[in-house]
Short mmCIF file of C-alpha atoms and ligand atoms in Angstrom, two decimals:
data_model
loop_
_atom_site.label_atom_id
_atom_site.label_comp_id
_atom_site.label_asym_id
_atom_site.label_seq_id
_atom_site.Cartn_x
_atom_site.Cartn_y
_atom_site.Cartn_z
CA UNK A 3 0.00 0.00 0.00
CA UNK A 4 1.16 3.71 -0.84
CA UNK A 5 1.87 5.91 2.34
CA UNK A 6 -1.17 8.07 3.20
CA UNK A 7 -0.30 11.28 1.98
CA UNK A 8 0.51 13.78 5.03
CA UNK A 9 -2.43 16.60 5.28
CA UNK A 10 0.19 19.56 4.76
CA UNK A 11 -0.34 19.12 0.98
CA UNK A 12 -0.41 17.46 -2.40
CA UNK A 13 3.66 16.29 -2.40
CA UNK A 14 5.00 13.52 -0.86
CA UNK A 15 7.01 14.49 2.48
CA UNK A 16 10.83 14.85 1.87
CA UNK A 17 13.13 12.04 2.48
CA UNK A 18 15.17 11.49 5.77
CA UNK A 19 18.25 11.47 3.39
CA UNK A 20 16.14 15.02 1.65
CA UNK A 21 15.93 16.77 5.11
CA UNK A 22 19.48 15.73 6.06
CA UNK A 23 21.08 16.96 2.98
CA UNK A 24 19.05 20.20 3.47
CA UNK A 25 20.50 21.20 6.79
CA UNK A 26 24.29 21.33 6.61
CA UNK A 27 25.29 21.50 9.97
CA UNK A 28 23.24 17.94 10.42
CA UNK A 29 25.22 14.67 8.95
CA UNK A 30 23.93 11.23 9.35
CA UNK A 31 26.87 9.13 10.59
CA UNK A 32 27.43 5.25 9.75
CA UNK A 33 28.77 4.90 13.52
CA UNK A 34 27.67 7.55 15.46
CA UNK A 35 24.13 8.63 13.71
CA UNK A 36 22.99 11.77 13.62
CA UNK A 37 25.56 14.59 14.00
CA UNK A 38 25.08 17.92 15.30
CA UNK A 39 28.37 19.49 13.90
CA UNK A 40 30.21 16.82 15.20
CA UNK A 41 28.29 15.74 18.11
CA UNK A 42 26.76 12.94 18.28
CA UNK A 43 23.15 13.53 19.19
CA UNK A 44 23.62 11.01 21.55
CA UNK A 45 26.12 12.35 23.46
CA UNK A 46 24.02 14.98 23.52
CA UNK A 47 21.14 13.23 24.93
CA UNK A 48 23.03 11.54 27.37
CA UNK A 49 24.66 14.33 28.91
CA UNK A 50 21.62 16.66 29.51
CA UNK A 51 18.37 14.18 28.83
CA UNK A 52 15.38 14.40 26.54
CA UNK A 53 13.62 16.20 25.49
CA UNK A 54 16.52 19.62 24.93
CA UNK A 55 16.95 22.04 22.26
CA UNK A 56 20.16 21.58 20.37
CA UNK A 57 21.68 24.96 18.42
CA UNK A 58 24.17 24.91 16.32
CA UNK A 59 26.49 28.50 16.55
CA UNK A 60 28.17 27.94 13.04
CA UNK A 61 24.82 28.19 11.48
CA UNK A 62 23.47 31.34 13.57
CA UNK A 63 26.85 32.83 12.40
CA UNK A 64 26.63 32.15 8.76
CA UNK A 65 23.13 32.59 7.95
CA UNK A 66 23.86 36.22 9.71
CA UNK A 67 26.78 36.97 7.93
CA UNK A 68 24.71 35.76 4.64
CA UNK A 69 22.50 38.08 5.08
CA UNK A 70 24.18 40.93 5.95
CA UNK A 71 25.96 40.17 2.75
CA UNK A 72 22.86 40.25 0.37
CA UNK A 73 22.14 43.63 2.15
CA UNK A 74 25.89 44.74 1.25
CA UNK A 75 25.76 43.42 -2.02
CA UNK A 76 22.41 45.46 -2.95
CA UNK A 77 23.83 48.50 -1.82
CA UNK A 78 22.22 49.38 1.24
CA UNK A 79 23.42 50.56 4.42
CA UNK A 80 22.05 48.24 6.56
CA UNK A 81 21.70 46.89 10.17
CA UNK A 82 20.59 43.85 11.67
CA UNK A 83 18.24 43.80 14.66
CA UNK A 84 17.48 40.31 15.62
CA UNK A 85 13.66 39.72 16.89
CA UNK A 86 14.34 38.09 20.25
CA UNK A 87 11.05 36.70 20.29
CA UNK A 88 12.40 34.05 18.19
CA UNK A 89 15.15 32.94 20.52
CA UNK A 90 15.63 34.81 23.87
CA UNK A 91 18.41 32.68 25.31
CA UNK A 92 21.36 34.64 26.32
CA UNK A 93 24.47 32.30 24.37
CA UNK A 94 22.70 33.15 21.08
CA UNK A 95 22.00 36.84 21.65
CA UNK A 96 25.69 37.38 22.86
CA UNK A 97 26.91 35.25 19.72
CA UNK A 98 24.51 37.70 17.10
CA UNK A 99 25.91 40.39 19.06
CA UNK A 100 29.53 39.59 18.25
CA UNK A 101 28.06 39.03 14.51
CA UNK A 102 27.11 42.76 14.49
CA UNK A 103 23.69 42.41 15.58
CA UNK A 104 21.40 44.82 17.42
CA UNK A 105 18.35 43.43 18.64
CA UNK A 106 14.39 44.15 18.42
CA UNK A 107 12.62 43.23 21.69
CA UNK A 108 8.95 43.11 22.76
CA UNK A 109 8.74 43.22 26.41
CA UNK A 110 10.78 44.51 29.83
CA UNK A 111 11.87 40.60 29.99
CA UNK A 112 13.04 40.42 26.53
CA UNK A 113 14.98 44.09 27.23
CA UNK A 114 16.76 42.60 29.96
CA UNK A 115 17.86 39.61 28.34
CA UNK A 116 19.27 41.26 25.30
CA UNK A 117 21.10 43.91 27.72
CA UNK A 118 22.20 41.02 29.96
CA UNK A 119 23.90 39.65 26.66
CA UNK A 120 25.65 42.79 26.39
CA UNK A 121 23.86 44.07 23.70
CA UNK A 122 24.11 47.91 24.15
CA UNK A 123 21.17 50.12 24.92
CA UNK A 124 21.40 52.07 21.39
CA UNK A 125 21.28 48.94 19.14
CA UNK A 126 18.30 48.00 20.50
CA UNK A 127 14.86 48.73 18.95
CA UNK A 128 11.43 48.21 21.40
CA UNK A 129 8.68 47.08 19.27
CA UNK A 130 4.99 45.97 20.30
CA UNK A 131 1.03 46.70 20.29
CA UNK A 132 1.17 46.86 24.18
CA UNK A 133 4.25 48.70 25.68
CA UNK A 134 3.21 49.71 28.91
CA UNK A 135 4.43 53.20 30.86
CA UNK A 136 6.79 50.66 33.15
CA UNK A 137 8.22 49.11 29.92
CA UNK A 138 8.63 52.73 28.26
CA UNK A 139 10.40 53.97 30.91
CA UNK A 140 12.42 51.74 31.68
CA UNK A 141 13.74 51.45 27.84
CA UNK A 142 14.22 55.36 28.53
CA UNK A 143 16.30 54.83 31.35
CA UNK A 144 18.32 52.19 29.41
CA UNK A 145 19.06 54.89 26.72
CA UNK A 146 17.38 52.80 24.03
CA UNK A 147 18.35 53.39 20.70
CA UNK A 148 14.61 53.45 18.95
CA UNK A 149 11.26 53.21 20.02
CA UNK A 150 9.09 51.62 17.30
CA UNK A 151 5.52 53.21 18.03
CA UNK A 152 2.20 51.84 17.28
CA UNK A 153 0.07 54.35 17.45
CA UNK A 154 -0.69 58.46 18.25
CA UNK A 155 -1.93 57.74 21.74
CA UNK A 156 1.04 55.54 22.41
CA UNK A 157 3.32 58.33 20.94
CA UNK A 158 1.43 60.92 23.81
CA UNK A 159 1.84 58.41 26.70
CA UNK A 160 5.70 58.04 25.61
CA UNK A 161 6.17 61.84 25.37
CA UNK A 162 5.11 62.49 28.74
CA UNK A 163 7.15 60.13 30.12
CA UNK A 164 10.15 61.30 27.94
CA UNK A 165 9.26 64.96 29.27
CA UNK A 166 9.27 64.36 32.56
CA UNK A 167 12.48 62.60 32.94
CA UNK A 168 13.76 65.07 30.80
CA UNK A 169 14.79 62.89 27.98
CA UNK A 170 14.10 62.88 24.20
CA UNK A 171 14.07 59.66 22.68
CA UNK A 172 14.45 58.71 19.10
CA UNK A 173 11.38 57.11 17.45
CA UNK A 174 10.04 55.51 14.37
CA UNK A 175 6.05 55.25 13.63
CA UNK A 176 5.09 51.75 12.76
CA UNK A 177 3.16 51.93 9.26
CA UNK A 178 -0.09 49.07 8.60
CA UNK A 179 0.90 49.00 4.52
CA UNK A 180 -2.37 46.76 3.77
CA UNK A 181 -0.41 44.33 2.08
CA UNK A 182 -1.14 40.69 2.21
CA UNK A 183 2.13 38.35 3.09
CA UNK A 184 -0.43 34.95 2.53
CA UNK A 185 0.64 33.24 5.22
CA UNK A 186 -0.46 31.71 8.31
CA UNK A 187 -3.23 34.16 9.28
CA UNK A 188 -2.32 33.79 13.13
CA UNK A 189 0.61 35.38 11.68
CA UNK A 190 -0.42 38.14 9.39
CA UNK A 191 0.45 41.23 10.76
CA UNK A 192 0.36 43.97 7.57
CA UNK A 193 -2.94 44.09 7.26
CA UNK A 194 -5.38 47.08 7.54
CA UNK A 195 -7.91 44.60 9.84
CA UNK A 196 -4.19 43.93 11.93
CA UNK A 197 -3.71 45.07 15.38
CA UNK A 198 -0.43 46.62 14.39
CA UNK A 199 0.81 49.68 13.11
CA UNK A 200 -0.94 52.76 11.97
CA UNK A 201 -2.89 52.46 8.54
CA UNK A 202 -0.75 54.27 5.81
CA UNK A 203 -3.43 56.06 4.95
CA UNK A 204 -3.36 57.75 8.08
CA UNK A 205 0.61 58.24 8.67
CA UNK A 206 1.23 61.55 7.56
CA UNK A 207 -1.00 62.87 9.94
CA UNK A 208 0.49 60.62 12.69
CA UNK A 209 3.75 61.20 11.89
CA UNK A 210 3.47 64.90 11.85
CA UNK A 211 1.67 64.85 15.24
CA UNK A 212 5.32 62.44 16.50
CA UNK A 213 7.55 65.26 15.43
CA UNK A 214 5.34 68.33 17.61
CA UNK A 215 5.45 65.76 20.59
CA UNK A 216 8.26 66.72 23.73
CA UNK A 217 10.46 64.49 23.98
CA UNK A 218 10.28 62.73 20.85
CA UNK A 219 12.74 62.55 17.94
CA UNK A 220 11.22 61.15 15.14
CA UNK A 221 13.60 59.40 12.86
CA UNK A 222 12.13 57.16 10.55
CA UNK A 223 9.14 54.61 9.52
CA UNK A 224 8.81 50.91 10.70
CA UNK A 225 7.01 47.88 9.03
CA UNK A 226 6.72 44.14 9.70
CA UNK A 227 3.79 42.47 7.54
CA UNK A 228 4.00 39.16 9.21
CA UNK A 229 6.45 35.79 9.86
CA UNK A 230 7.42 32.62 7.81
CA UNK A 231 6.54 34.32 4.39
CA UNK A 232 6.95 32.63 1.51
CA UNK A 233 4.88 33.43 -1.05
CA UNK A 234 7.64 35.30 -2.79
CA UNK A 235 9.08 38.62 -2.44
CA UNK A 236 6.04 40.45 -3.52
CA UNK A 237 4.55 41.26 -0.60
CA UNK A 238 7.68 42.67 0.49
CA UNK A 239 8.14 44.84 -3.07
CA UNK A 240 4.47 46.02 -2.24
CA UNK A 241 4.80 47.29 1.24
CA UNK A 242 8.65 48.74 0.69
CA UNK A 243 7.59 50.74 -2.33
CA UNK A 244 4.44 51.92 -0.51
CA UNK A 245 6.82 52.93 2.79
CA UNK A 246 9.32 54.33 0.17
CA UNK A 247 6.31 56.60 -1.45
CA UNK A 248 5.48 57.75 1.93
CA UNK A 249 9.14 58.75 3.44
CA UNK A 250 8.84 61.06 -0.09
CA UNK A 251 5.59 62.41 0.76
CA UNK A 252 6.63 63.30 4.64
CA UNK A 253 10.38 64.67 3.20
CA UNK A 254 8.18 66.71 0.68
CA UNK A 255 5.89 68.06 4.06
CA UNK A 256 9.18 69.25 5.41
CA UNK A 257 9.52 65.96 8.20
CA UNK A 258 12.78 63.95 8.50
CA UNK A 259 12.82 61.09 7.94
CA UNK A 260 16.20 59.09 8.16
CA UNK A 261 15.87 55.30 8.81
CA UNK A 262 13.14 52.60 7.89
CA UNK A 263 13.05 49.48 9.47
CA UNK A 264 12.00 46.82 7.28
CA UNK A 265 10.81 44.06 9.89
CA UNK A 266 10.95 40.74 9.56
CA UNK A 267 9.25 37.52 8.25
CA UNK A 268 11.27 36.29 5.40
CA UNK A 269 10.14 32.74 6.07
CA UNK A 270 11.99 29.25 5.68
CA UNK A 271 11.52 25.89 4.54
CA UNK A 272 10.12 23.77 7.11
CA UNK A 273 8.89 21.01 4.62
CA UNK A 274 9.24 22.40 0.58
CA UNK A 275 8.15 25.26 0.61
CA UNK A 276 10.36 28.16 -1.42
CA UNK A 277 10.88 31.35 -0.11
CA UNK A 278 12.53 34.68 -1.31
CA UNK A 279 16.49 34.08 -0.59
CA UNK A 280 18.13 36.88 1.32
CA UNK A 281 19.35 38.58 -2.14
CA UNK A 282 15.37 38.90 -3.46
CA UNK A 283 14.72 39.81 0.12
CA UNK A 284 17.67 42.74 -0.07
CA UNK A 285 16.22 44.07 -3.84
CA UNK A 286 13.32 44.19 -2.80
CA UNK A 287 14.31 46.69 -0.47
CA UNK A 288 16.46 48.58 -2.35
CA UNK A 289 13.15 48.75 -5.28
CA UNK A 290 11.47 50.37 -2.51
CA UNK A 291 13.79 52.23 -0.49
CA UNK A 292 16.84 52.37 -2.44
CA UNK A 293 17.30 55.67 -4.23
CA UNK A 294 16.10 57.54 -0.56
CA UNK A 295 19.42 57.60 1.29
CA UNK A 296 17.82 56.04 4.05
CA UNK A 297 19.53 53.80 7.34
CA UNK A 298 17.72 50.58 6.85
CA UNK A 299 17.47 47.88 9.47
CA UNK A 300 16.28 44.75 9.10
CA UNK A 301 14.64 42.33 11.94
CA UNK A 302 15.16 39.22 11.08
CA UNK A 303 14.14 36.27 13.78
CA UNK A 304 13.10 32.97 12.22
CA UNK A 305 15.50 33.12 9.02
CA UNK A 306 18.45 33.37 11.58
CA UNK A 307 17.56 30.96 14.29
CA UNK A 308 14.59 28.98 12.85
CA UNK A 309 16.62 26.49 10.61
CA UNK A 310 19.73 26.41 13.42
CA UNK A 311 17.85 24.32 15.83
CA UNK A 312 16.30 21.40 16.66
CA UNK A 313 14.14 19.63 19.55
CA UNK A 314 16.11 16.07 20.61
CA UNK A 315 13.32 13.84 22.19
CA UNK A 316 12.82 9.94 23.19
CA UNK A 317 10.56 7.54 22.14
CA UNK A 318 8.43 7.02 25.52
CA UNK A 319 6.74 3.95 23.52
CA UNK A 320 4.43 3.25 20.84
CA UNK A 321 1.10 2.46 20.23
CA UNK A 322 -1.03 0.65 17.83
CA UNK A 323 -4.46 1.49 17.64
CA UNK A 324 -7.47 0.75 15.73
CA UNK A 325 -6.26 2.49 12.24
CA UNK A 326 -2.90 4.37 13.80
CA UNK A 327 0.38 4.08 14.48
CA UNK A 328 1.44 6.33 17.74
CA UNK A 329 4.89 7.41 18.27
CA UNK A 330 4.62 8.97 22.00
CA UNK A 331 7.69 11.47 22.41
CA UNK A 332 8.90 12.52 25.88
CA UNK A 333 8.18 15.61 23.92
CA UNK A 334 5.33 17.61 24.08
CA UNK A 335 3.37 21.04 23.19
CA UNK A 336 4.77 22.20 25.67
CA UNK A 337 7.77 22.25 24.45
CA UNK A 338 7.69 22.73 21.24
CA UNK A 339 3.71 24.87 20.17
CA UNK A 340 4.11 25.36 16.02
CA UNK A 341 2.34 22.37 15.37
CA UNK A 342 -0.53 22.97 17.74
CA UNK A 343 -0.69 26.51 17.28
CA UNK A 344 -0.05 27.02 13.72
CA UNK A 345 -0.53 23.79 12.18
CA UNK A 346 3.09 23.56 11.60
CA UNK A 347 4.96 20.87 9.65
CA UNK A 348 8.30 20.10 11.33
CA UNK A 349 10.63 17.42 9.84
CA UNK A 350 11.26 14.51 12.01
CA UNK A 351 14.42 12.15 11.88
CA UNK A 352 15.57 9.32 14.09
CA UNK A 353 18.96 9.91 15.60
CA UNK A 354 19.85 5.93 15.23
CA UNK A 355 21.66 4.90 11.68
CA UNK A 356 19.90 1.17 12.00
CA UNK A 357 16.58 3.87 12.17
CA UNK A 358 17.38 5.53 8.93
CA UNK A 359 17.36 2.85 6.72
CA UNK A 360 14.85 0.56 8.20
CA UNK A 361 11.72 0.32 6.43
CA UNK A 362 9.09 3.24 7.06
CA UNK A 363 5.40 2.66 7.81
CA UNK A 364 2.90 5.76 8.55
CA UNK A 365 2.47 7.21 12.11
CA UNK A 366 1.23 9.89 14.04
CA UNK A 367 3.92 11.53 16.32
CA UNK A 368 2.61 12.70 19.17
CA UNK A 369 3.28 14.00 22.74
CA UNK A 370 2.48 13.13 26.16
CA UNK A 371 0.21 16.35 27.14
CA UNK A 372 -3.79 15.83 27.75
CA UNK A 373 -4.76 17.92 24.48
CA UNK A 374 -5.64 16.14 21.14
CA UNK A 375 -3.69 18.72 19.50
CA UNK A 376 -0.07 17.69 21.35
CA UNK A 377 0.40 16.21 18.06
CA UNK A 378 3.75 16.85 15.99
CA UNK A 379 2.85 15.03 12.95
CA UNK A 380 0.25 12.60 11.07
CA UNK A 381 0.89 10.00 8.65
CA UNK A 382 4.70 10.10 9.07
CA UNK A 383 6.70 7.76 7.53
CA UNK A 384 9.15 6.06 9.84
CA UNK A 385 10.81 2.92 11.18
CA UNK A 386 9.48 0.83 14.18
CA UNK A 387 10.84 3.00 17.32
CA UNK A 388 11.05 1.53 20.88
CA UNK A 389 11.18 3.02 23.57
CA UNK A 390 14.08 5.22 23.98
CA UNK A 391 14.77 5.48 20.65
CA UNK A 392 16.16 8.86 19.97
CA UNK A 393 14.03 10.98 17.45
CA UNK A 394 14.70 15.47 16.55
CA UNK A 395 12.68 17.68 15.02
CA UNK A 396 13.94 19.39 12.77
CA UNK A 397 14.28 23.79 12.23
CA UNK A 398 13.18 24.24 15.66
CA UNK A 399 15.66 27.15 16.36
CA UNK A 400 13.65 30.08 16.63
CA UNK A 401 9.89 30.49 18.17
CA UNK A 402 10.95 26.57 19.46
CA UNK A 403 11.73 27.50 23.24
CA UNK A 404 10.29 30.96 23.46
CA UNK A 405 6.95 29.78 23.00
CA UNK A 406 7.45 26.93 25.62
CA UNK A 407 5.46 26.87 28.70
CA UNK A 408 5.65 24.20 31.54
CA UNK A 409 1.66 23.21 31.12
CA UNK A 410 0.97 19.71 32.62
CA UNK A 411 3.46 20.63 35.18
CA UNK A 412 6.49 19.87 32.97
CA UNK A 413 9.74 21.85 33.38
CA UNK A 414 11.10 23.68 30.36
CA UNK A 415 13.59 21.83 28.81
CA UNK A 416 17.72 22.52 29.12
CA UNK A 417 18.99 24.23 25.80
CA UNK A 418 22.48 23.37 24.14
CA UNK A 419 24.76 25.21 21.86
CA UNK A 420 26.85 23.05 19.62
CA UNK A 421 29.81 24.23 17.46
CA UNK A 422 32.48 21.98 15.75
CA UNK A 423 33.25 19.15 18.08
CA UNK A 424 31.93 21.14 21.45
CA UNK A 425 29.20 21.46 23.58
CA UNK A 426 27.75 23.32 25.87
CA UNK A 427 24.81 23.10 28.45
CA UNK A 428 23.54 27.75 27.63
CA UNK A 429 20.01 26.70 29.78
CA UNK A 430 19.81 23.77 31.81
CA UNK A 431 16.90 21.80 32.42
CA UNK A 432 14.34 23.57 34.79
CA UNK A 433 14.08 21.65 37.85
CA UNK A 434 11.00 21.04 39.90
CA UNK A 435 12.08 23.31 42.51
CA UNK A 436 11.83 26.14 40.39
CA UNK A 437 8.73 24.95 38.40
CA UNK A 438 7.17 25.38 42.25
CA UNK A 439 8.82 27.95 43.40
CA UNK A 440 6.85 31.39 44.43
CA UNK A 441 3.30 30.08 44.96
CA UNK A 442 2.03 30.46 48.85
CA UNK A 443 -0.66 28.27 50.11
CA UNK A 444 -3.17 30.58 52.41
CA UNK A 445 -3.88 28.60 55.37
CA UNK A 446 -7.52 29.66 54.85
CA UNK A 447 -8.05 27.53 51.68
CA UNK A 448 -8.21 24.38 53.96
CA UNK A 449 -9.97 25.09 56.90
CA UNK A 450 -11.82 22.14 58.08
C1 PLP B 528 8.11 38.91 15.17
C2 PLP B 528 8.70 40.16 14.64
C3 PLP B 528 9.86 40.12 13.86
C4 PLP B 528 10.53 38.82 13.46
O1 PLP B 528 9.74 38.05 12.62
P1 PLP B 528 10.36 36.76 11.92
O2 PLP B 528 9.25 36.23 11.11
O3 PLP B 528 10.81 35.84 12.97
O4 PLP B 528 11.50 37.23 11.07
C5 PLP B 528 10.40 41.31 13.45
N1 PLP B 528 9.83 42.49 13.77
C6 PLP B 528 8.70 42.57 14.51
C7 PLP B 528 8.13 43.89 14.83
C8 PLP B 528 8.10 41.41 14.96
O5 PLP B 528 6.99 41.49 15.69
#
């Protein structure tokens, strides 16, 4: 019988020898199996446990110096500001920031962490729907170097905090550019019915009402239209010409405008898909923004870290039931959300060599958490797996541990960063004194 075909669409899943061949820091070895670098996942596993995150540094370094080269190569001065959302632990932001990198951060936690990396105040951008006055001032107090605003009323709270510490901080107005990325829609973010941003439409106005504010220095424009795009480069042509035609339009009103900050969302390939390379990515914004003698910064978060990690789990057993296959991981939902959340397809590989070329049946892969959808995949093809068996999942680097949570009462899992033949344990494994720490029983709650 023909494998079912998996429900992400019409082509037959990629290979275990595909995937490998896809992801050069991964090798399959005759001996050891799989290789992180040149770690043996096993080592791996048996030094720290399952399930961990595994990141490899040599591929967070040269997918950031690869981009920063198609951004050279088109022409434009450029910075990169990686979204820490993606990947907030502190080895990889203190190994972007010795690639160059600034960062782009979203909350007071995420500020912290980046400074805590060393990261310095003025490379650091604060972007987000929902900055509250605590958040704002603190970033003031850090000397931050941009503050990417949402809206007029956020730009008037902002002010009077910038007045009355007597500071005047440098900020961009985040522009809606109706454009339409066609991706997930729980990750859309360009669009006029989006939370985010101001509607173009309505920008000159806003940004004219930025630059009579105390306290603010407006310096530029800001767009992000959404995460793992690839449809092409077109939504990104659309909304950089339509940002380029309206830093001309506030130049031409006598406002200066300096710097646009082109977001992120240049998506990967998880399964097949095809998206823009980081040289369509860079003319696209050099169509838009190129002739304007303009700073432009780029936030890049999954395209850096996405494809640089993976989740290392066990096999906790299987199960055959009445028209499935289960693989039960030691990994769950928990740990790893994309597939839950966002119907995500993750590549799955089994660490042992005997597992790569034994024959392949169709199962569902699925994790030990009390929801139906703690499942990582249906209709996988792979080899009988017993218990223990080690299994990854694959491009798990970025919005992989930062969307974790320790639901069923399960400790985050300890993160690892791999490069050449080393190791090392950058998170350990949370233990259950912390996963109870800070809660307080009231002794009225059992009064008898
Ligand atoms: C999430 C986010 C990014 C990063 O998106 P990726 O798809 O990971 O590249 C960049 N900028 C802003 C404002 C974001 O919210």
């Amino acid at each position: 019988m023909a494998l079912a075909l998996s429900p992400a669409g019409p082509t037959p899943d990629p290979t275990f020898q595909e995937l490998v061949a896809a992801r050069p820091w991964l090798m399959m070895d005759p001996l050891a199996g799989l290789l992180a670098e040149e770690v043996p996942l096993v080592r791996i596993a048996a030094a720290v446990g399952t399930p961990a995150w595994v990141y490899s540094a040599t591929t967070l370094r040269e997918r950031t110096r690869e981009l920063r080269r198609a951004l050279a190569e088109a022409g434009l001065r450029a910075k990169l500001h990686f979204a820490v959302k993606a990947n907030p632990n502190l080895a990889v932001l203190s190994l972007l920031a010795a690639e160059g990198c600034g960062a782009d951060v979203v909350s007071e936690g995420e500020l912290r962490a980046t400074r805590a990396a060393g990261i310095p105040a003025g490379d650091i951008v604060f972007s987000g729907v929902g900055k509250t006055p605590r958040e704002l001032t603190l970033a003031l107090a850090e000397g931050i170097g941009q503050i990417n605003l949402e809206s007029v009323e956020e730009a008037e709270v902002l002010s009077g905090i910038a007045a009355s510490l007597g500071r005047q901080v440098p900020v961009a107005l985040r522009v809606n550019p109706d454009v339409d990325p066609r991706t997930h829609a729980k990750i859309t973010t360009g669009r006029s019915e989006n939370k985010f941003g101001v509607d173009i439409a309505l920008a000159p106005e806003a940004y004219a009402k930025l630059a009579s504010l105390p306290g603010l220095t407006p310096v530029g424009l800001a767009v992000h239209i959404g995460s793992q795009i690839t449809s092409g480069v077109a939504a990104f042509q659309a909304a950089y010409r339509r940002l380029g035609e309206l830093v001309v339009l506030l130049r031409a009103k006598g406002l200066p405008v300096q710097r646009v900050d082109c977001g992120g969302g240049l998506g990967i390939s998880y399964r097949d898909e095809a998206p823009a390379s980081a040289a369509a990515l860079a003319g696209a914004i050099r169509a838009g923004l190129g002739r304007l003698d303009v700073e432009i910064m780029v936030e890049p978060g999954r395209w850096i870290a996405g494809p640089a990690g993976l989740l290392l789990a066990a096999v906790v057993l299987q199960k055959q039931g009445l028209q499935r296959r289960f693989v039960v991981l030691d990994a769950g939902m928990n740990d790893l959300a994309r597939p839950a959340m966002y119907d995500a397809w993750h590549g799955i590989l089994p660490v042992a060599p005997s597992h790569f070329t034994a024959p392949v049946s169709p199962a569902d892969v699925v994790g030990p958490v009390c929801e139906s959808s703690d499942t990582f995949a249906r209709n996988r093809a792979l080899p009988q797996l017993a218990p223990g068996s080690l299994v990854v999942l694959l491009d798990a680097g970025a919005y992989g541990v930062s969307m974790s949570s320790t639901y069923n009462a399960r400790p985050l899992a300890p993160e690892v960063l791999v490069e050449g033949a080393r190791f090392a344990v950058v998170r350990e494994r949370q233990g259950y004194d912390a996963l109870l720490s800070g809660q307080h029983v009231p002794p009225w709650v059992n009064r008898s």
